[in-house]
PDB file of C-alpha atoms in Angstrom:
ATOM      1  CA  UNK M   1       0.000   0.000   0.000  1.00 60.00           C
ATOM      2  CA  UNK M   2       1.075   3.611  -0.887  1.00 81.00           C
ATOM      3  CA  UNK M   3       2.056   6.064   1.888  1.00 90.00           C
ATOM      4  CA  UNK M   4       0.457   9.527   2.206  1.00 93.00           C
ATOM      5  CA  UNK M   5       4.173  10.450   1.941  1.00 92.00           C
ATOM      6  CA  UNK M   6       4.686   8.043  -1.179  1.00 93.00           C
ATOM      7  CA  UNK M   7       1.626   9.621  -2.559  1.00 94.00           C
ATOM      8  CA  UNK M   8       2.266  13.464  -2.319  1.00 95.00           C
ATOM      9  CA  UNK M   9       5.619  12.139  -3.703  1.00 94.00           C
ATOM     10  CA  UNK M  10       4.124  11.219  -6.620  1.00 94.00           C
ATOM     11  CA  UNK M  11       1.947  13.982  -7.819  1.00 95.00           C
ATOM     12  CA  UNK M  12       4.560  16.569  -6.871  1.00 95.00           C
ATOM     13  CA  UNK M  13       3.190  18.122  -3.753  1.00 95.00           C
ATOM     14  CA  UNK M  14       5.251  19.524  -1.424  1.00 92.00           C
ATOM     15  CA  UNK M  15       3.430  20.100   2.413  1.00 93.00           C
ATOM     16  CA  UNK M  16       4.174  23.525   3.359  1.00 92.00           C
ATOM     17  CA  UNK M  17       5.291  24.334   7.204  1.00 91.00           C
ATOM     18  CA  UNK M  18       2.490  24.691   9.374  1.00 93.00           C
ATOM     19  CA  UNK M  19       0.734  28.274   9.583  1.00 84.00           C
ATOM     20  CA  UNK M  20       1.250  29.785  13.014  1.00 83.00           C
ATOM     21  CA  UNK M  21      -2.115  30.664  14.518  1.00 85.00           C
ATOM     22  CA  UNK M  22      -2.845  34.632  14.109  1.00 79.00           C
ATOM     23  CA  UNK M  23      -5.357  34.545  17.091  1.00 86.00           C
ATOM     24  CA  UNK M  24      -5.997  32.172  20.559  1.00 90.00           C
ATOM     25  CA  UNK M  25      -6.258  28.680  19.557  1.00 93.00           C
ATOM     26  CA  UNK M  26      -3.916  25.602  18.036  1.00 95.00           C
ATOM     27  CA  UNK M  27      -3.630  24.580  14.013  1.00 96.00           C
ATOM     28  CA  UNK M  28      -5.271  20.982  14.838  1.00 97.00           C
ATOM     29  CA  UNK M  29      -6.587  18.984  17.859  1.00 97.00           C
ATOM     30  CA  UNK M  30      -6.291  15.217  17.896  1.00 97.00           C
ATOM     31  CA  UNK M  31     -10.047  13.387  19.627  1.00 97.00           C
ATOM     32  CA  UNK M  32      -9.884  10.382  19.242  1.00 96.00           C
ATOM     33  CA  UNK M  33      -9.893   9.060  15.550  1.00 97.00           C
ATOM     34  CA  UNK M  34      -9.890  12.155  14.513  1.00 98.00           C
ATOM     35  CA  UNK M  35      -7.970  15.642  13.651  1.00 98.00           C
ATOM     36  CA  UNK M  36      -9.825  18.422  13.383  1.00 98.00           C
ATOM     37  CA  UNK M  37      -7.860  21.545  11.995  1.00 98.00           C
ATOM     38  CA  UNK M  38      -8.667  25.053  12.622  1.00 97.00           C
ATOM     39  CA  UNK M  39      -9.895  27.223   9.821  1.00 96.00           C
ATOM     40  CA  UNK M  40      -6.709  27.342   7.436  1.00 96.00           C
ATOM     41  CA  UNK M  41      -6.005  30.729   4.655  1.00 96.00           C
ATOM     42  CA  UNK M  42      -3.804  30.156   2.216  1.00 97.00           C
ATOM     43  CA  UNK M  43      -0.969  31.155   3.091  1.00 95.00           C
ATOM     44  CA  UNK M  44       2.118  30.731   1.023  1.00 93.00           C
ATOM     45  CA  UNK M  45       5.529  31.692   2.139  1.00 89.00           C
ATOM     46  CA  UNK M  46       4.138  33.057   5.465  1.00 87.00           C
ATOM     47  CA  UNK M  47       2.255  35.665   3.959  1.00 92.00           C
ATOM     48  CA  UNK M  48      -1.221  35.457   1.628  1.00 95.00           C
ATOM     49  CA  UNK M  49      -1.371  35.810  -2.119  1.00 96.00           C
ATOM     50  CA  UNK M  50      -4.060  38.263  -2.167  1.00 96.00           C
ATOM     51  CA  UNK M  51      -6.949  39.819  -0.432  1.00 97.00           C
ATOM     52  CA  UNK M  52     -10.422  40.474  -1.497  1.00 97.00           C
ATOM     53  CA  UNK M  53     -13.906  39.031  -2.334  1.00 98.00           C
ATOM     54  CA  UNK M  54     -14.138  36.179  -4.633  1.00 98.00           C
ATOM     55  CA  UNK M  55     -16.507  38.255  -7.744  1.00 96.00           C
ATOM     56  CA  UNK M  56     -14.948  41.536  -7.239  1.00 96.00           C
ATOM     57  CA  UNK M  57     -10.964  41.923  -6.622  1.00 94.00           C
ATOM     58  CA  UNK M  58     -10.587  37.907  -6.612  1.00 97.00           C
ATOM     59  CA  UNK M  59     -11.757  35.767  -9.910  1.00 97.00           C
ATOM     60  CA  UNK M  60     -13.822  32.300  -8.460  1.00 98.00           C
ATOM     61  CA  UNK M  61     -10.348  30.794 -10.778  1.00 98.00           C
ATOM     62  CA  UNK M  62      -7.681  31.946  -8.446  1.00 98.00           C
ATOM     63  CA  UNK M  63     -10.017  31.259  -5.081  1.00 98.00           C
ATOM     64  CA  UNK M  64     -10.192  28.001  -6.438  1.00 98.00           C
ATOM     65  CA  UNK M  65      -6.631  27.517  -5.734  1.00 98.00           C
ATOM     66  CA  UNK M  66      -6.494  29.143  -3.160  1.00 98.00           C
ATOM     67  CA  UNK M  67      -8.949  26.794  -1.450  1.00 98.00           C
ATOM     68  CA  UNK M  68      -6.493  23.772  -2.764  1.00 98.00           C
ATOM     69  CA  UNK M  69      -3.445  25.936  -0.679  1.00 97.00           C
ATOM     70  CA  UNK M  70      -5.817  25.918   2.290  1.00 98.00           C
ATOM     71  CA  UNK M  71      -6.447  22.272   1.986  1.00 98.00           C
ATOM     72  CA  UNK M  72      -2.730  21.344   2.074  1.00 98.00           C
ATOM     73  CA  UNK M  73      -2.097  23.722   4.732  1.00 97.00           C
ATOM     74  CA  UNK M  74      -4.893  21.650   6.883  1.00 98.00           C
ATOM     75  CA  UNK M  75      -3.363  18.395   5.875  1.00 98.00           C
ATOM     76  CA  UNK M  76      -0.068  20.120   7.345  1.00 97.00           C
ATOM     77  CA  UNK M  77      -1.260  21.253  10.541  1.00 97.00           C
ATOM     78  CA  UNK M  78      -3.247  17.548  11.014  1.00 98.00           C
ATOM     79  CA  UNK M  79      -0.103  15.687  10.232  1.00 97.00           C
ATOM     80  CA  UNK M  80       1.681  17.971  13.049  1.00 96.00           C
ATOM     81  CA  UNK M  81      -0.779  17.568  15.575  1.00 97.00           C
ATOM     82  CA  UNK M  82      -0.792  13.697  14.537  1.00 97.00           C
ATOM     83  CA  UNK M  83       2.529  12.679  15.194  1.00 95.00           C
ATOM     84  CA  UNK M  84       2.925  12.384  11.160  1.00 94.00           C
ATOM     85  CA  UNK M  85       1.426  12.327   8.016  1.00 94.00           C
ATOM     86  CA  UNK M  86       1.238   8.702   7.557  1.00 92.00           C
ATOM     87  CA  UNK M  87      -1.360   8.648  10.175  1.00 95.00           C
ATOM     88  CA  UNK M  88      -3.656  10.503   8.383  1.00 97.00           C
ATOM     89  CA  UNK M  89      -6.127   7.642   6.626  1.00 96.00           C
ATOM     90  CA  UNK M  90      -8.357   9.962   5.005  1.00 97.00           C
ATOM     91  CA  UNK M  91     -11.065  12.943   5.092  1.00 98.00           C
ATOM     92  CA  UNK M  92     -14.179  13.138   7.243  1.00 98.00           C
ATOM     93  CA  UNK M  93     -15.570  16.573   6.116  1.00 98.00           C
ATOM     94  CA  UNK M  94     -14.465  19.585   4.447  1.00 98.00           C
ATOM     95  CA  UNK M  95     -15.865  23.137   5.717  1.00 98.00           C
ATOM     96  CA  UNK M  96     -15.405  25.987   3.090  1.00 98.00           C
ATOM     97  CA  UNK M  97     -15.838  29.395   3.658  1.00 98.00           C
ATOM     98  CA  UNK M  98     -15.436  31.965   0.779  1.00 98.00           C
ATOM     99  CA  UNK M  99     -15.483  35.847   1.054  1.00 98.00           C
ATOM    100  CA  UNK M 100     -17.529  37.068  -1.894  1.00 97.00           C
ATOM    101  CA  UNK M 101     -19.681  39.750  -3.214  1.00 97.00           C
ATOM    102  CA  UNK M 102     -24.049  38.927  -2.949  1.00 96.00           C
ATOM    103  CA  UNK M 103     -24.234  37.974  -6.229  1.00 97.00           C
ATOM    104  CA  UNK M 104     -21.453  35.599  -6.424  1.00 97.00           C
ATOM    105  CA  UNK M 105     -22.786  32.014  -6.007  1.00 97.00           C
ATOM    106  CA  UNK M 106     -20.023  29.931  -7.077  1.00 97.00           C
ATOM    107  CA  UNK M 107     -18.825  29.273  -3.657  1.00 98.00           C
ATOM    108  CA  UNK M 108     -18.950  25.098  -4.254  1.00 98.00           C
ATOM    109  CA  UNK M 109     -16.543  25.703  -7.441  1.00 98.00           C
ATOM    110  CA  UNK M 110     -14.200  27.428  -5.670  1.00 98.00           C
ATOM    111  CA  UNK M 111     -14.339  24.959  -2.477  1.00 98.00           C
ATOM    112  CA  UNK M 112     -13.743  22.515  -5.445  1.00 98.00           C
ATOM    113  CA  UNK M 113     -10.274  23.138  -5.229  1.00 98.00           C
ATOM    114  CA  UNK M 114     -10.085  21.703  -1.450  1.00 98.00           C
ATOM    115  CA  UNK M 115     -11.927  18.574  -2.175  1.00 98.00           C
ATOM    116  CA  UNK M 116     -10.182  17.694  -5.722  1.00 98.00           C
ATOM    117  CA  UNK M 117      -6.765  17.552  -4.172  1.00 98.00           C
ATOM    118  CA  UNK M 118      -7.933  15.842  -0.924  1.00 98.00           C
ATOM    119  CA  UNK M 119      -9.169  13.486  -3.346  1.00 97.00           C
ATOM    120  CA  UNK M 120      -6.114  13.094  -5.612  1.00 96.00           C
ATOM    121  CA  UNK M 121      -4.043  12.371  -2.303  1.00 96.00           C
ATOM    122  CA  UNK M 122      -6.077  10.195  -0.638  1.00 96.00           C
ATOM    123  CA  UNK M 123      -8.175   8.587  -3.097  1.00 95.00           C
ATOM    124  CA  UNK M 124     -11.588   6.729  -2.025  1.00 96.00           C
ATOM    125  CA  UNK M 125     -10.184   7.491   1.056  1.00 96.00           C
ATOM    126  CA  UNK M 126     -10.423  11.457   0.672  1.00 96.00           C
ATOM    127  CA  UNK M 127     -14.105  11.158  -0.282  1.00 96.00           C
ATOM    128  CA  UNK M 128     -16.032  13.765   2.365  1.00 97.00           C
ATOM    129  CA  UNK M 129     -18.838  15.816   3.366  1.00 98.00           C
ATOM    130  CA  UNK M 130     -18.826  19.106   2.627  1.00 98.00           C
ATOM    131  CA  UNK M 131     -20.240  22.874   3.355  1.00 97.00           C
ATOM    132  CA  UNK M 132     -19.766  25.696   1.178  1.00 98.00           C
ATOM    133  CA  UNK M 133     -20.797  28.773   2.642  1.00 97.00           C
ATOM    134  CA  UNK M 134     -20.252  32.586   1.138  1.00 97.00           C
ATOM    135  CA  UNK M 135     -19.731  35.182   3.853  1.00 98.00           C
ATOM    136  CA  UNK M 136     -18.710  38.831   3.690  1.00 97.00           C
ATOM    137  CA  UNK M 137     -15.360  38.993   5.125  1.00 97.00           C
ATOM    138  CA  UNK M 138     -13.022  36.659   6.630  1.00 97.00           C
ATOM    139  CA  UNK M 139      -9.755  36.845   8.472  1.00 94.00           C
ATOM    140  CA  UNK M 140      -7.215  39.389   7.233  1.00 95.00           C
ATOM    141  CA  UNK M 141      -9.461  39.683   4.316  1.00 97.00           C
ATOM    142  CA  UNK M 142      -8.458  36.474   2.848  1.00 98.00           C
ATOM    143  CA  UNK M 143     -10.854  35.193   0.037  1.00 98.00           C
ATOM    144  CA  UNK M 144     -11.029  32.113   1.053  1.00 98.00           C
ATOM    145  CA  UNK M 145     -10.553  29.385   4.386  1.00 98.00           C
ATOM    146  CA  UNK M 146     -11.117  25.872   4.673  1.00 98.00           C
ATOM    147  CA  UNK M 147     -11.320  23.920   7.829  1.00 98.00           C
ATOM    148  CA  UNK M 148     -11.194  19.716   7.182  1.00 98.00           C
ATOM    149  CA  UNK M 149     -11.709  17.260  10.145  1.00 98.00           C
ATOM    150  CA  UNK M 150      -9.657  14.051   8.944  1.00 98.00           C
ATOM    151  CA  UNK M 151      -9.424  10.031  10.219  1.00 98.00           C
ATOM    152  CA  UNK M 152      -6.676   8.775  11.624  1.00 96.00           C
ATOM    153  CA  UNK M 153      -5.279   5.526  10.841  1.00 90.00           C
TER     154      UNK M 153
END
């Protein structure tokens, strides 16, 4: 059976470090079976890519990606808290929030881009409930944040 490790190796993905905490609480919290991560931006090199509302400043195209950045940032801060990544079997549920303007309803496209890599890592094993929810701001204006509970191994 493939690693986690093994299979990040293979499509190219690189974890980045885990995202210190800009307010009171921890990246992840093991109960159980579970990790549960905080709500993760996507921060890249410490810092975001962009601010804005996702149908204004932000195209639903680059959120999209952004949401993916947030995803592997969660799967960061759950392997911490873990003890590894290897003992991360797979996702439970995916919570997406997205910063947009009232008319924007593409909020599940751009969350795509959380599940769709969850699912090319983990397989049958990433497949996960999911919310998609458009709000009007978020942290330190980020477009987008994504908060995943995952099962441990």
């Amino acid at each position: 059976m493939t690693t986690i490790s093994d299979r990040l190796a293979e499509l190219g993905i690189e974890l980045p470090a885990v995202a210190a905490p800009v307010a009171a609480y921890v990246p992840a919290v093991v109960h159980g079976d579970l990790v549960y991560t905080s709500g993760q931006l996507p921060f890249s090199g410490g810092s975001l890519p962009t601010t804005g509302k996702v149908g204004a400043e932000v195209s639903a195209e680059d959120a999209n990606l952004y949401a993916r950045t947030c995803a592997l940032n969660a799967l960061a801060a759950a392997a911490d808290a873990a003890g590894g990544l290897d003992r991360i079997a797979g996702v439970l549920r995916v919570g997406g929030f997205v910063a947009s303007t009232p008319d924007f309803t593409g909020q599940p496209g751009v969350i795509n881009g959380a599940s769709t890599v969850l699912g090319e890592i983990f397989g049958d094993a990433g497949r996960h409930a999911r919310a998609a929810v458009g709000v009007p701001v978020l942290p330190l204006d980020s477009p987008v944040e994504v908060e995943v509970t995952f099962i441990l191994a």
